[in-house]
Short mmCIF file of C-alpha atoms in Angstrom, two decimals:
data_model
loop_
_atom_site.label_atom_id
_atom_site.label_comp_id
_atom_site.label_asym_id
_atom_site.label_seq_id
_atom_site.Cartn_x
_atom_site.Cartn_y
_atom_site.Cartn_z
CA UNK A 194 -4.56 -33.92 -46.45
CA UNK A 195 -1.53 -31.38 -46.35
CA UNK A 196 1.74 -32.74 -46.72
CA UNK A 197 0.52 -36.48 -47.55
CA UNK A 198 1.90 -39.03 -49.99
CA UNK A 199 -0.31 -41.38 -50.25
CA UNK A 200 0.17 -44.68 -52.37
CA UNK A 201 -1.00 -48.50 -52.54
CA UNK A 202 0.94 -50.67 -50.63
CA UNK A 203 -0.89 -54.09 -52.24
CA UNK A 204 -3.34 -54.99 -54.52
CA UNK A 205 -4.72 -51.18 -56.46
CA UNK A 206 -8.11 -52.95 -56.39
CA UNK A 207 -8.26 -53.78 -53.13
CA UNK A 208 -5.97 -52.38 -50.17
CA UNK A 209 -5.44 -53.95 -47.75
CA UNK A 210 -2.90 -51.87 -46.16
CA UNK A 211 -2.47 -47.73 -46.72
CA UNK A 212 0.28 -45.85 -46.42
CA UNK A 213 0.46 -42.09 -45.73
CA UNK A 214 2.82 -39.48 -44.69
CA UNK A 215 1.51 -36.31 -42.75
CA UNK A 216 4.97 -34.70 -42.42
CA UNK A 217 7.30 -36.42 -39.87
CA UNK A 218 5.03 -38.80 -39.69
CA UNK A 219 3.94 -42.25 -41.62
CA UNK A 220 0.03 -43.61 -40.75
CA UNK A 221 0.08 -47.15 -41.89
CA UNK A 222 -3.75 -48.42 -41.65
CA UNK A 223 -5.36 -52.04 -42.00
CA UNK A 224 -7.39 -51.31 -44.35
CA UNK A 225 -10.25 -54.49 -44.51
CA UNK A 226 -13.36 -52.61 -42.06
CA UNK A 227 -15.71 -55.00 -44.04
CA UNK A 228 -14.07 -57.76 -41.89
CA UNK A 229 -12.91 -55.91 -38.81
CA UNK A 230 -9.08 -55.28 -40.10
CA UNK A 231 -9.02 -59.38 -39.68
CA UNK A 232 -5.17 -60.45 -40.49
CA UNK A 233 -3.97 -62.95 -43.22
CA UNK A 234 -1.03 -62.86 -44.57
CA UNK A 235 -1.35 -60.45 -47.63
CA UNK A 236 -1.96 -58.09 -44.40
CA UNK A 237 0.98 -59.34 -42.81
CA UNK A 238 3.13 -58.77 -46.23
CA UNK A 239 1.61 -54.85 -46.84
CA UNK A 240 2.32 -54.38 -43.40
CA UNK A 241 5.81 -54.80 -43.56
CA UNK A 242 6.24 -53.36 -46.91
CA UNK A 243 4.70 -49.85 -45.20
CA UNK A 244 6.82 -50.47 -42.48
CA UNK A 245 10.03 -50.93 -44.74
CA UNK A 246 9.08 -47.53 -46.47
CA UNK A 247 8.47 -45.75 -43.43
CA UNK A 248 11.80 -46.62 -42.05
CA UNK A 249 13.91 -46.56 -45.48
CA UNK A 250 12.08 -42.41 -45.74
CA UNK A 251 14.44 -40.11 -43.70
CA UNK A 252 12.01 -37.99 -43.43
CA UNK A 253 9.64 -40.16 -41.15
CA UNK A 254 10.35 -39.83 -37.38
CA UNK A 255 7.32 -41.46 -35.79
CA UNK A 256 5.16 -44.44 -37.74
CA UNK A 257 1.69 -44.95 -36.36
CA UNK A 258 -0.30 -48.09 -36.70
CA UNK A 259 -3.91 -47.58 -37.31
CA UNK A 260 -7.33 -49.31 -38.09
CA UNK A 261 -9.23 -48.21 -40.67
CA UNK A 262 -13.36 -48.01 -39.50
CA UNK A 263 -15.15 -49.05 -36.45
CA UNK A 264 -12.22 -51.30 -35.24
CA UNK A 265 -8.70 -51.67 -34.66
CA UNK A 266 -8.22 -55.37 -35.54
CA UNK A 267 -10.29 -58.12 -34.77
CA UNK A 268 -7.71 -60.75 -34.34
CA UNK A 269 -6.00 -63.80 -37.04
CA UNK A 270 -8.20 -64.23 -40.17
CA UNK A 271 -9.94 -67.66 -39.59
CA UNK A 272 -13.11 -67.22 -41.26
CA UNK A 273 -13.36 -64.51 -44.39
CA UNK A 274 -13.62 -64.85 -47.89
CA UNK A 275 -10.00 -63.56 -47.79
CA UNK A 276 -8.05 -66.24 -45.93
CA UNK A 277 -5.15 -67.56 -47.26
CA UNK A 278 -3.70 -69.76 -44.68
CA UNK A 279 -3.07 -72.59 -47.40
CA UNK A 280 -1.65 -69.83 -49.71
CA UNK A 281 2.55 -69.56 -50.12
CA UNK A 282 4.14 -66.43 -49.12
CA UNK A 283 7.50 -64.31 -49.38
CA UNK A 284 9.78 -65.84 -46.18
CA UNK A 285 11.75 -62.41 -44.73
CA UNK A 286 11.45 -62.98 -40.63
CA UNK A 287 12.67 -66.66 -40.58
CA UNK A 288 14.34 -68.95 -42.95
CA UNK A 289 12.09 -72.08 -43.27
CA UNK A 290 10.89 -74.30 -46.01
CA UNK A 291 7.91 -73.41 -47.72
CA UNK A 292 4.15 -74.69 -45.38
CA UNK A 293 2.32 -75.26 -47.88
CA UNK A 294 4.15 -78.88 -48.98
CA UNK A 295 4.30 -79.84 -45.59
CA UNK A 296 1.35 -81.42 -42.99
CA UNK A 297 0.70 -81.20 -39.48
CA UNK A 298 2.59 -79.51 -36.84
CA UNK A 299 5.62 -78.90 -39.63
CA UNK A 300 2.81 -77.01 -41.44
CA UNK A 301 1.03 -74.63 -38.83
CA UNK A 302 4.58 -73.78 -37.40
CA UNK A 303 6.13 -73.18 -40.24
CA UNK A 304 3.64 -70.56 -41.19
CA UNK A 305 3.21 -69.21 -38.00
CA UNK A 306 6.69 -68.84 -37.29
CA UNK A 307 6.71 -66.78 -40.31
CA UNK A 308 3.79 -64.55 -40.27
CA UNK A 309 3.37 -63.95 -37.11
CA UNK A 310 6.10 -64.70 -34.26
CA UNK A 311 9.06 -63.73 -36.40
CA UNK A 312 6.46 -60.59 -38.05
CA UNK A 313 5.80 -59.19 -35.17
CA UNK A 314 9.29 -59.72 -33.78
CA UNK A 315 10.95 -58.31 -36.70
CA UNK A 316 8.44 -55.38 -36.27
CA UNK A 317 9.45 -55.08 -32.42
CA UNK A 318 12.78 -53.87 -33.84
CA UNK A 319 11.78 -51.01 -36.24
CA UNK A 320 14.25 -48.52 -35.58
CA UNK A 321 11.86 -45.52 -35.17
CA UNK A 322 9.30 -45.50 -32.56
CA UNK A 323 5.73 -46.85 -33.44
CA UNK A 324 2.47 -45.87 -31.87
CA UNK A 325 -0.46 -47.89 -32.09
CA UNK A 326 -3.86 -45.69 -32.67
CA UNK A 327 -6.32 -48.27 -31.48
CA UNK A 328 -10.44 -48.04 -30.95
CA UNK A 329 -12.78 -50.67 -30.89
CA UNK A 330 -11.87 -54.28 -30.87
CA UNK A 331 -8.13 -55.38 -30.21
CA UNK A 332 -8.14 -58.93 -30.22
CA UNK A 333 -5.73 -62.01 -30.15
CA UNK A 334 -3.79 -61.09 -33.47
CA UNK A 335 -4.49 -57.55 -32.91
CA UNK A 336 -2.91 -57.40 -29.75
CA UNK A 337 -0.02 -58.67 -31.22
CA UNK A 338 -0.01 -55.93 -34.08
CA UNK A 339 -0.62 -53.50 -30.89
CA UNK A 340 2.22 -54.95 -29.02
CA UNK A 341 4.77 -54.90 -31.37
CA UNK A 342 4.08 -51.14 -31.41
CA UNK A 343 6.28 -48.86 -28.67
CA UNK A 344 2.67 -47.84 -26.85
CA UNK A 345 -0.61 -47.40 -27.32
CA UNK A 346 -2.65 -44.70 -27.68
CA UNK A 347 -6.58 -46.11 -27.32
CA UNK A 348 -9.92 -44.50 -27.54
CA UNK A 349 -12.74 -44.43 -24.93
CA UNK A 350 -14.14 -47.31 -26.85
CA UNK A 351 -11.15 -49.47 -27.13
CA UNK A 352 -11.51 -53.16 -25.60
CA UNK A 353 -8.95 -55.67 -25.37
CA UNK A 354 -9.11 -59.59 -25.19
CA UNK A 355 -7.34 -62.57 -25.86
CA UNK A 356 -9.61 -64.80 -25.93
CA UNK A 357 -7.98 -68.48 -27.76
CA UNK A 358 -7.83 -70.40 -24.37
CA UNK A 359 -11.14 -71.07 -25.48
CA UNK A 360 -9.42 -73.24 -28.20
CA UNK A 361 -7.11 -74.99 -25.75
CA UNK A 362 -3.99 -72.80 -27.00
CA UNK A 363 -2.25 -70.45 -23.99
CA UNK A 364 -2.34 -67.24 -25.73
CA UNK A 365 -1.31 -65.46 -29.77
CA UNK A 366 1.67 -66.39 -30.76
CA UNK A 367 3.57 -63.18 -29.67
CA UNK A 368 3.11 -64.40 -25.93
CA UNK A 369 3.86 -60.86 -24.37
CA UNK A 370 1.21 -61.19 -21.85
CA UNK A 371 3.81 -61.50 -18.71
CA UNK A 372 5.44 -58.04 -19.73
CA UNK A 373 2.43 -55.41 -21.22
CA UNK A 374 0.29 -56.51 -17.92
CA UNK A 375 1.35 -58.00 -14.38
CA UNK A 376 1.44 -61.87 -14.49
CA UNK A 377 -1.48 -62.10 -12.29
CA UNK A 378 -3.57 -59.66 -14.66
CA UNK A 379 -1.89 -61.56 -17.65
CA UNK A 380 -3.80 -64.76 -15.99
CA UNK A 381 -6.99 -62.98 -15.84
CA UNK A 382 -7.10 -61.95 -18.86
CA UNK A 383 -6.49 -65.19 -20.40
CA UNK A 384 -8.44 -67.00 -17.90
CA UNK A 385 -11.11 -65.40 -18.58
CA UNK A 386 -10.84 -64.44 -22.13
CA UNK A 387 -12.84 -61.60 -21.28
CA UNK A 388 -12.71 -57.99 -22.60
CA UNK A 389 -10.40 -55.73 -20.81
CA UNK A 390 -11.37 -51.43 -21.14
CA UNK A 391 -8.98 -49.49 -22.43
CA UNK A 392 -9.45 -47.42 -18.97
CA UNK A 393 -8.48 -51.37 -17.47
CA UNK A 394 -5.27 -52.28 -19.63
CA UNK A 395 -4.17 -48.15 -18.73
CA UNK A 396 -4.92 -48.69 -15.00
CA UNK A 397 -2.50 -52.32 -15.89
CA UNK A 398 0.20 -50.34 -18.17
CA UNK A 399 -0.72 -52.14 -21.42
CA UNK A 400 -1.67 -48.61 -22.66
CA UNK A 401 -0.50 -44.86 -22.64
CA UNK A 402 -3.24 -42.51 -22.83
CA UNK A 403 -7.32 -43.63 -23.52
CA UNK A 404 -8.64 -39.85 -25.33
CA UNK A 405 -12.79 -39.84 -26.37
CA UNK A 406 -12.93 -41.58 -29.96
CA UNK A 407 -13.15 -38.11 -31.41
CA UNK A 408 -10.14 -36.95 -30.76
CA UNK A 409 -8.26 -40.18 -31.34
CA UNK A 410 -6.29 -39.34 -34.29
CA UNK A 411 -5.44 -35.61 -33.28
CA UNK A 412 -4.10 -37.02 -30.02
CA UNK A 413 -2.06 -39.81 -31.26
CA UNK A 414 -0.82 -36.82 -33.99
CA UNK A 415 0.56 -34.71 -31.34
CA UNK A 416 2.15 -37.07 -29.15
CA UNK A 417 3.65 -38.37 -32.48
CA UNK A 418 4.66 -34.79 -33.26
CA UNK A 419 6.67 -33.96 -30.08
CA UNK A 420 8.39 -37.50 -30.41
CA UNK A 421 9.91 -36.65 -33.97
CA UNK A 422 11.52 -33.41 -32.23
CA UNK A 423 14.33 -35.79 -30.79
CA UNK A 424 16.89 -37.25 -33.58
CA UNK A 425 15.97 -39.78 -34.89
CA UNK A 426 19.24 -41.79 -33.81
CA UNK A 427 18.99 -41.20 -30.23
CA UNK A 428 15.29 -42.45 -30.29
CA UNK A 429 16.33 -45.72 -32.07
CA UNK A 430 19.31 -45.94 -29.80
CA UNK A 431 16.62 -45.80 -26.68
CA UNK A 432 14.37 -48.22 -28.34
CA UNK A 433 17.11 -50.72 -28.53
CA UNK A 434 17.99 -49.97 -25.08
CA UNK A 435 14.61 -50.67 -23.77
CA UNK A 436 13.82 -54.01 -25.73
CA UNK A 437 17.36 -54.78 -24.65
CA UNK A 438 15.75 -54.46 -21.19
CA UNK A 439 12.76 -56.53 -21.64
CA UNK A 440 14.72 -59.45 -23.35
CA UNK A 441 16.76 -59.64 -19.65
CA UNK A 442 13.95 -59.65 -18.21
CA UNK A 443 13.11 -63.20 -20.33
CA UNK A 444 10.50 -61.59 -22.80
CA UNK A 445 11.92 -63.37 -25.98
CA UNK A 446 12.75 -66.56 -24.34
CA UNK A 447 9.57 -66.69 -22.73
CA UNK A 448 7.90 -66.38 -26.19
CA UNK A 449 10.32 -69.49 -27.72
CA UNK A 450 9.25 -71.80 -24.78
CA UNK A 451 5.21 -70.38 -24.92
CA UNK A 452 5.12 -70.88 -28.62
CA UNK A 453 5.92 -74.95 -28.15
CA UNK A 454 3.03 -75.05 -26.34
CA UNK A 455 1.03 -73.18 -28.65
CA UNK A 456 1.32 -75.93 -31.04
CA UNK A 457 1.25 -78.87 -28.83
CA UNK A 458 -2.27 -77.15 -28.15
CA UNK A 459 -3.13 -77.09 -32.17
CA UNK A 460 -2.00 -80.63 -32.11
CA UNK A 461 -3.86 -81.70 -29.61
CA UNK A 462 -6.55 -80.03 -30.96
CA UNK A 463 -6.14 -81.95 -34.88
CA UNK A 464 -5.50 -85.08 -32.66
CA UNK A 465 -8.85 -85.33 -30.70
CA UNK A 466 -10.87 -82.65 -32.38
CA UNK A 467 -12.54 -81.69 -35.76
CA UNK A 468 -9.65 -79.57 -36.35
CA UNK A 469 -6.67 -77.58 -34.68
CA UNK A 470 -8.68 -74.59 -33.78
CA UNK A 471 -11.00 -76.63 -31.95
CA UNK A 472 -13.57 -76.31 -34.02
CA UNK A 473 -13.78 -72.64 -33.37
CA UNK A 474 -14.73 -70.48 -36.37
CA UNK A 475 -14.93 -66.44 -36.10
CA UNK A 476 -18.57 -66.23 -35.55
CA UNK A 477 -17.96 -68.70 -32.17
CA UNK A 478 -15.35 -66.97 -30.74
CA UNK A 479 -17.39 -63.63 -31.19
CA UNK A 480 -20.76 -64.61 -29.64
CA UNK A 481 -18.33 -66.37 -26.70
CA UNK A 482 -16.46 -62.91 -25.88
CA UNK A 483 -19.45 -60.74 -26.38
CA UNK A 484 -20.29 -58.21 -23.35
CA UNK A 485 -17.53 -59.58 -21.10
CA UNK A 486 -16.47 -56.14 -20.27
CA UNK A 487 -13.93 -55.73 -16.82
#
């Protein structure tokens, strides 16, 4: 493509994140379709490095998160050949000891603090705006990598669902639910754990624009294009503004007090169950949310 600079962001052999800039703008794609752009943390880690890049290039205005293949992101990684929860990993959003030595309730928060609170947090403050280029599945995890973006831009075939109150836990760790959606919709949807449309989360304000799948990418271009018209320091001064906003309004004290319960749900879960997930592996929690459209 014209104007691109394209380069691996992790492993040559296998990327798991790409990177590549079409003029003013940086396209940062999950890169694992085999597994539907499922999250560990080597995606967390190339995420952040493309992110880092993006914002250290003065020449990127706009940075758009995409999915490479059928979906957007499928949620946490809890079941491929690629997950690494017991793995150690490069601390930059928190300061914490390393999970890995520790058991329990120290363990899971620990990591999760890590990779995906304080990731997605840390993301939420990316100086330059960030569009999220969804289609297909945006679920759990990915709604937090959707989230963390400035808006979304979603295809025709986009669906949305958060769907872990099946495993006793209120909601992904980035507990935003209260402030994308209305707080009754934001029950709903958990509720339920059913899929929202994208033409449902627009109608709610969760997303932007929904454009037919084929013209996904040329639509999320152009908005992207018009955006890097403003400088670039006035647009990071009205990001900060905004999120400024939304932390009045409770969002980031809501997600310290939600996050508690998150893992007095995993513990409960370890405590009286097979495991902290509730015995839920990836195949479950697919066959559970199938069809539910609203």
């Amino acid at each position: 493509m014209s104007n691109a600079d394209t380069a691996a962001v992790d492993r040559p052999d296998e990327e798991v994140v790409t990177y590549e800039r079409r003029g003013t703008v940086a396209v940062v794609t999950l890169n694992r379709p085999e597994y539907r752009n499922a999250q560990n943390s080597k995606v967390t880690y190339a995420l952040d490095a493309a992110f880092t890049r993006a914002v250290d290039d003065d020449e990127v205005k706009v940075i758009v998160l995409a999915g490479n293949g059928r979906h957007f992101c499928a949620g946490h990684d809890i079941g491929t050949p690629g997950r690494d929860v017991d793995e150690s990993f490069e601390r930059k959003a928190v300061i914490w000891w390393d999970h890995t030595r520790k058991q329990g309730v120290d363990r899971r928060l620990a990591r999760e603090a890590e990779v995906y609170l304080g990731m997605c947090r840390r993301w939420r403050e990316i100086p330059k705006p960030m569009i999220a280029m969804v289609q297909g599945a945006c679920i759990a995890g990915g709604l937090m990598l959707a989230w963390s973006c400035d808006f979304i831009v979603a295809a025709d075939d986009a669906f949305f669902a958060d769907p872990v109150v099946r495993m006793g836990i209120p909601g992904v760790e980035f507990f935003a639910h209260p402030w994308v959606m209305n707080p009754r919709a934001a029950k709903e949807f958990l509720y339920t754990g059913d899929r929202f449309t994208a033409e449902r989360a627009r109608d709610l304000g969760m997303v932007n624009h929904v454009v037919p799948r084929a013209e996904l990418e040329a639509e999320t271009l152009a908005i992207a294009e018009r955006i890097s018209q403003m400088p670039s320091f006035g647009l990071a001064l009205t990001k900060k503004a905004i999120n400024q906003a939304e932390d009045l309004q409770g969002m980031r004290s809501g997600m310290d007090s939600v996050f508690g319960l998150h893992h007095a749900a995993h513990a409960h879960n370890a405590e009286v169950g097979v495991d902290s997930l509730a015995g839920m592996d990836a195949r479950a929690m697919r066959d559970s949310n199938a069809g539910n459209g609203r």
